[in-house]
């Protein structure tokens, strides 16, 4: 079942820059240079080199001879970095979560390009002006430690229990994408901003404290340092392969049904990119049927193309995980417009 709502909040992505990775190329680089630079939110590259990006980039390099230079950080960080470099563009492709891909577009960082296969991406998962297209679909969620907390919490209210004091953590709204997703989700489930902030103010008594990186919370949950943390389905499902105590769950309000919303990885071609043609080739490749069939099998995510019906074991497990969960659609235009205001309201309510 799909329901529609217009909550008010924003995403930013985690702010952990991958060590040793730097941007390459500049605006004066030769157009035939065999490199392409990608600025991306974290989650699609495996820590052990076994993620969707690892496979897709290796296959792309083998097919085209074009080397992929990869820079990883939070969605907000990647947009801000590209914005700082606007007069001396370094990136060719940028991949972020909403609403930062929309923000990149509104700040003139993207140029229109519809990758091959974009016609098979649902309208809500791509820009009307052709500046970005989702390449991996994904959903917001929480994780729990299955060993110490075998039954996942069912409601937001349960998380206020004293047993979660210093055993619960969510990444920081306005800094981490999935952290701001907590705010979006709460505003939907509680019926508005004020009620959500009132709840999050109470939850602060159990919250360990700020975290700029959502991906670093799952290992703490797996080890039992935390009982509960926020995350997203794609990242946590991939992490669960090496973290046996990690379980994914979705929150509900009181006796209501669990809900979530889509957090797609959306990709766009950077305006005045130093290697525009190489960027187009990479976007085509990421949205190709072959790469899309590996989104679930390797990446633990959901294909962005509606004509790609994954049937691998991961796809079956992911479909089962989503059963009975209502998906709502945030008003991303409103979120993009009011990002700072809503994050500031959260800071004020929680004393963060």
Coordinates of C-alpha atoms in Angstrom, one line a residue:
X1 CA 0.0 0.0 0.0
X2 CA 1.3 3.5 -0.9
X3 CA 0.1 6.5 1.0
X4 CA 1.1 10.1 0.3
X5 CA 2.1 12.8 2.8
X6 CA 4.0 16.0 2.8
X7 CA 6.3 16.0 5.9
X8 CA 8.8 18.8 6.4
X9 CA 12.5 17.9 6.8
X10 CA 15.7 17.3 4.9
X11 CA 18.4 14.8 4.2
X12 CA 22.1 15.4 4.1
X13 CA 23.9 12.1 4.1
X14 CA 26.8 11.1 6.4
X15 CA 29.9 13.2 6.4
X16 CA 32.7 10.6 6.5
X17 CA 35.1 11.1 3.7
X18 CA 36.8 7.9 2.6
X19 CA 40.4 7.9 3.5
X20 CA 42.9 8.3 0.7
X21 CA 40.4 9.2 -1.9
X22 CA 40.8 12.6 -3.6
X23 CA 39.2 14.2 -6.6
X24 CA 41.1 14.2 -9.8
X25 CA 40.8 16.2 -13.0
X26 CA 40.1 19.9 -13.6
X27 CA 38.2 22.0 -16.0
X28 CA 41.1 22.3 -18.3
X29 CA 41.7 18.6 -18.6
X30 CA 41.8 17.1 -22.1
X31 CA 38.3 15.9 -23.1
X32 CA 39.8 12.6 -24.2
X33 CA 41.4 11.9 -20.8
X34 CA 40.5 8.3 -19.7
X35 CA 39.2 9.2 -16.3
X36 CA 35.8 10.0 -14.7
X37 CA 35.4 11.4 -11.2
X38 CA 32.5 10.5 -9.0
X39 CA 31.4 12.3 -5.9
X40 CA 29.0 10.1 -4.0
X41 CA 27.1 9.5 -0.7
X42 CA 28.3 6.5 1.2
X43 CA 26.5 3.1 1.2
X44 CA 27.1 1.6 -2.2
X45 CA 30.9 0.9 -1.9
X46 CA 31.7 -2.2 0.2
X47 CA 34.2 -1.9 3.0
X48 CA 35.8 -5.2 1.8
X49 CA 35.6 -4.1 -1.9
X50 CA 32.4 -6.2 -2.4
X51 CA 29.8 -3.5 -2.9
X52 CA 27.7 -2.6 -6.0
X53 CA 30.1 0.3 -6.8
X54 CA 33.1 -2.0 -6.6
X55 CA 31.6 -4.3 -9.2
X56 CA 30.1 -1.7 -11.5
X57 CA 33.2 0.5 -11.5
X58 CA 35.5 -2.5 -12.2
X59 CA 33.2 -3.7 -15.1
X60 CA 33.0 -0.2 -16.5
X61 CA 36.8 0.3 -16.4
X62 CA 37.3 -3.1 -18.1
X63 CA 34.7 -2.3 -20.8
X64 CA 35.7 1.3 -21.6
X65 CA 39.3 1.7 -20.3
X66 CA 38.1 4.8 -18.3
X67 CA 39.4 4.9 -14.8
X68 CA 36.9 5.8 -12.1
X69 CA 38.2 8.2 -9.4
X70 CA 35.9 8.0 -6.4
X71 CA 35.3 10.5 -3.6
X72 CA 32.9 9.5 -0.8
X73 CA 31.1 11.6 1.8
X74 CA 27.7 12.7 3.0
X75 CA 25.1 13.9 0.5
X76 CA 25.3 17.4 1.9
X77 CA 29.1 17.4 2.0
X78 CA 29.4 16.3 -1.7
X79 CA 27.1 19.1 -2.8
X80 CA 28.9 21.6 -0.8
X81 CA 32.2 20.4 -2.1
X82 CA 31.0 20.6 -5.7
X83 CA 29.6 24.1 -5.0
X84 CA 33.0 25.3 -3.7
X85 CA 34.6 24.0 -6.9
X86 CA 32.0 25.6 -9.2
X87 CA 34.6 27.9 -10.9
X88 CA 37.1 25.0 -11.2
X89 CA 34.9 21.9 -11.5
X90 CA 36.5 18.6 -10.4
X91 CA 33.6 16.1 -10.4
X92 CA 32.0 14.6 -13.5
X93 CA 29.1 12.7 -11.7
X94 CA 27.5 13.3 -8.4
X95 CA 25.3 10.8 -6.5
X96 CA 23.3 11.9 -3.4
X97 CA 20.2 11.2 -1.5
X98 CA 17.2 13.5 -1.7
X99 CA 16.8 16.4 -1.2
X100 CA 20.4 17.1 -2.0
X101 CA 20.3 16.0 -5.6
X102 CA 17.4 18.6 -6.0
X103 CA 19.6 21.1 -4.2
X104 CA 22.5 20.4 -6.6
X105 CA 20.1 21.1 -9.4
X106 CA 18.7 24.3 -8.0
X107 CA 22.2 25.6 -7.4
X108 CA 23.2 25.1 -11.0
X109 CA 25.5 22.2 -10.3
X110 CA 23.9 19.8 -12.8
X111 CA 23.4 19.6 -16.5
X112 CA 20.6 17.9 -18.2
X113 CA 21.3 14.3 -19.4
X114 CA 18.9 11.4 -19.5
X115 CA 21.0 8.1 -19.4
X116 CA 20.0 5.2 -21.6
X117 CA 17.3 3.4 -19.8
X118 CA 16.0 6.4 -17.9
X119 CA 12.7 6.0 -19.6
X120 CA 12.3 2.9 -17.4
X121 CA 12.7 4.9 -14.2
X122 CA 9.5 6.0 -12.5
X123 CA 8.7 9.7 -12.8
X124 CA 9.1 10.4 -9.1
X125 CA 12.5 8.9 -9.2
X126 CA 14.0 11.3 -11.7
X127 CA 14.0 15.0 -12.4
X128 CA 11.5 16.5 -14.7
X129 CA 14.2 18.6 -16.3
X130 CA 16.4 15.6 -16.9
X131 CA 19.2 16.7 -14.5
X132 CA 19.2 13.6 -12.3
X133 CA 18.0 10.0 -12.3
X134 CA 17.9 7.4 -9.5
X135 CA 20.3 4.5 -10.0
X136 CA 19.5 2.5 -6.9
X137 CA 16.3 2.6 -5.0
X138 CA 16.3 2.4 -1.2
X139 CA 14.2 2.9 2.0
X140 CA 14.7 4.4 5.4
X141 CA 14.7 2.0 8.4
X142 CA 16.1 1.1 11.8
X143 CA 18.4 -1.7 13.0
X144 CA 18.4 -3.7 16.3
X145 CA 20.7 -6.2 18.0
X146 CA 19.0 -9.6 17.4
X147 CA 20.9 -11.3 20.2
X148 CA 20.2 -8.9 23.0
X149 CA 16.9 -7.6 21.6
X150 CA 15.4 -10.6 19.7
X151 CA 12.1 -8.9 19.1
X152 CA 12.5 -5.6 17.3
X153 CA 10.6 -2.6 18.7
X154 CA 7.3 -2.0 17.1
X155 CA 6.6 1.6 17.9
X156 CA 8.3 4.9 18.5
X157 CA 6.9 5.0 22.0
X158 CA 8.8 1.8 23.0
X159 CA 12.1 3.6 22.4
X160 CA 11.4 6.0 25.3
X161 CA 11.7 3.1 27.7
X162 CA 14.6 3.4 30.2
X163 CA 16.2 0.2 29.0
X164 CA 17.3 2.1 25.9
X165 CA 19.2 4.8 27.9
X166 CA 22.7 5.1 26.3
X167 CA 21.9 2.1 24.1
X168 CA 20.1 4.0 21.3
X169 CA 21.6 6.4 18.8
X170 CA 20.6 8.1 15.6
X171 CA 22.8 10.1 13.3
X172 CA 22.5 13.8 13.2
X173 CA 19.8 15.5 11.1
X174 CA 21.3 18.2 9.0
X175 CA 24.6 16.3 8.9
X176 CA 23.7 12.7 8.1
X177 CA 21.2 11.8 5.5
X178 CA 19.6 8.9 7.4
X179 CA 19.7 11.1 10.5
X180 CA 17.5 13.7 8.8
X181 CA 15.4 10.8 7.6
X182 CA 14.5 10.1 11.3
X183 CA 13.1 13.6 11.4
X184 CA 11.1 13.1 8.1
X185 CA 9.7 9.8 9.4
X186 CA 8.8 11.2 12.8
X187 CA 7.0 14.1 11.3
X188 CA 4.9 11.8 9.1
X189 CA 4.1 9.3 11.8
X190 CA 3.3 11.9 14.5
X191 CA 1.3 14.0 12.1
X192 CA 3.4 17.2 11.9
X193 CA 6.6 19.0 12.9
X194 CA 5.6 20.1 16.4
X195 CA 4.5 16.7 17.6
X196 CA 7.6 15.1 16.1
X197 CA 9.9 17.5 17.8
X198 CA 8.1 17.0 21.1
X199 CA 8.8 13.3 20.8
X200 CA 12.4 13.7 19.7
X201 CA 13.0 16.0 22.7
X202 CA 11.8 13.1 25.0
X203 CA 13.9 10.6 23.1
X204 CA 17.0 12.7 23.7
X205 CA 17.2 11.3 27.2
X206 CA 18.1 7.9 25.7
X207 CA 20.2 9.1 22.7
X208 CA 23.9 8.5 23.0
X209 CA 24.6 11.7 21.2
X210 CA 25.5 13.1 17.7
X211 CA 27.0 10.9 14.9
X212 CA 28.0 12.3 11.6
X213 CA 28.1 8.8 10.0
X214 CA 25.1 6.5 9.9
X215 CA 27.2 3.6 8.5
X216 CA 29.3 3.6 11.7
X217 CA 26.2 2.9 13.9
X218 CA 25.5 -0.6 12.5
X219 CA 28.8 -2.1 13.8
X220 CA 28.0 -0.8 17.3
X221 CA 24.5 -2.4 17.1
X222 CA 26.0 -5.7 15.9
X223 CA 28.5 -5.7 18.8
X224 CA 25.8 -4.9 21.4
X225 CA 27.2 -1.5 22.3
X226 CA 23.8 -0.2 21.0
X227 CA 20.4 -1.9 21.0
X228 CA 18.9 0.3 18.3
X229 CA 20.1 2.7 15.7
X230 CA 18.8 4.3 12.5
X231 CA 19.9 3.4 9.0
X232 CA 18.6 2.4 5.6
X233 CA 17.6 -0.9 4.0
X234 CA 20.3 -1.1 1.3
X235 CA 23.2 -0.2 3.5
X236 CA 22.1 -2.3 6.5
X237 CA 21.1 -5.3 4.4
X238 CA 24.6 -5.3 2.9
X239 CA 26.2 -4.9 6.3
X240 CA 24.2 -7.7 7.8
X241 CA 26.1 -10.2 5.6
X242 CA 29.1 -9.7 7.8
X243 CA 27.2 -8.6 11.0
X244 CA 25.1 -11.5 12.1
X245 CA 23.4 -9.7 15.0
X246 CA 21.9 -6.9 12.8
X247 CA 18.2 -6.9 12.2
X248 CA 16.2 -4.3 10.2
X249 CA 12.8 -3.0 11.3
X250 CA 10.5 -0.1 10.6
X251 CA 8.7 2.1 13.2
X252 CA 5.0 2.7 13.7
X253 CA 3.1 5.2 15.7
X254 CA 1.2 3.6 18.7
X255 CA -0.9 0.7 17.2
X256 CA -0.5 1.8 13.6
X257 CA 1.2 0.1 10.7
X258 CA 5.0 0.4 10.2
X259 CA 5.9 3.0 7.6
X260 CA 8.9 4.1 5.5
X261 CA 9.8 6.2 2.5
X262 CA 12.1 6.0 -0.4
X263 CA 15.7 7.2 -0.1
X264 CA 17.1 6.6 -3.6
X265 CA 20.6 7.1 -4.7
X266 CA 20.2 9.7 -7.4
X267 CA 22.9 10.5 -10.0
X268 CA 23.4 13.6 -12.1
X269 CA 26.0 14.9 -14.6
X270 CA 27.9 17.8 -13.2
X271 CA 27.7 21.1 -15.0
X272 CA 30.9 22.0 -16.8
X273 CA 32.3 18.6 -15.9
X274 CA 35.9 18.2 -17.0
X275 CA 35.1 14.8 -18.6
X276 CA 31.5 15.2 -19.6
X277 CA 31.4 12.4 -22.2
X278 CA 33.0 9.9 -19.8
X279 CA 30.4 11.0 -17.2
X280 CA 27.6 10.2 -19.6
X281 CA 29.1 6.8 -20.3
X282 CA 29.3 6.0 -16.6
X283 CA 25.7 7.1 -16.0
X284 CA 24.5 4.9 -19.0
X285 CA 26.5 2.0 -17.5
X286 CA 25.1 2.3 -14.0
X287 CA 21.5 2.3 -15.4
X288 CA 22.2 -0.5 -17.9
X289 CA 20.1 -3.7 -17.4
X290 CA 23.2 -5.7 -16.4
X291 CA 24.3 -3.3 -13.7
X292 CA 20.7 -2.9 -12.5
X293 CA 20.3 -6.7 -12.1
X294 CA 23.2 -6.6 -9.7
X295 CA 21.7 -3.9 -7.5
X296 CA 20.1 -6.5 -5.2
X297 CA 22.4 -9.5 -5.8
X298 CA 25.5 -7.5 -4.9
X299 CA 24.4 -4.2 -3.4
X300 CA 21.4 -5.2 -1.3
X301 CA 19.3 -2.5 -2.8
X302 CA 16.4 -2.2 -5.2
X303 CA 16.7 -1.7 -9.0
X304 CA 15.8 1.8 -10.2
X305 CA 14.5 0.4 -13.5
X306 CA 11.0 -0.9 -13.4
X307 CA 11.6 -3.3 -16.2
X308 CA 14.4 -5.1 -14.2
X309 CA 12.7 -7.7 -12.1
X310 CA 15.4 -9.2 -9.8
X311 CA 14.8 -12.8 -8.7
X312 CA 18.0 -13.5 -6.7
X313 CA 18.0 -14.6 -3.1
X314 CA 18.6 -11.0 -1.9
X315 CA 15.7 -9.6 -3.9
X316 CA 13.4 -12.2 -2.4
X317 CA 14.6 -11.4 1.1
X318 CA 14.2 -7.7 0.5
X319 CA 10.7 -8.1 -0.8
X320 CA 9.8 -10.2 2.3
X321 CA 11.3 -7.5 4.5
X322 CA 9.1 -4.8 3.0
X323 CA 5.8 -6.8 3.3
X324 CA 3.2 -5.0 5.4
X325 CA 5.2 -1.7 5.4
X326 CA 3.4 1.4 4.1
X327 CA 5.4 3.6 1.9
X328 CA 4.7 7.4 1.9
X329 CA 6.0 10.1 -0.3
X330 CA 7.6 13.2 1.3
X331 CA 7.2 16.6 -0.3
X332 CA 10.8 16.9 -1.5
X333 CA 10.2 20.4 -3.0
X334 CA 9.1 21.7 0.3
X335 CA 11.9 19.9 2.1
X336 CA 14.5 21.3 -0.3
X337 CA 13.1 24.9 0.2
X338 CA 13.0 24.7 4.0
X339 CA 16.0 22.5 4.9
X340 CA 17.8 24.9 7.2
X341 CA 14.7 26.0 9.0
X342 CA 13.6 22.5 9.9
X343 CA 17.1 21.3 11.0
X344 CA 17.4 24.5 13.2
X345 CA 14.0 23.6 14.8
X346 CA 15.3 20.1 15.6
X347 CA 18.5 21.5 17.1
X348 CA 16.4 23.9 19.3
X349 CA 14.0 21.2 20.4
X350 CA 16.7 18.7 21.4
X351 CA 19.4 21.1 22.6
X352 CA 21.8 19.7 20.0

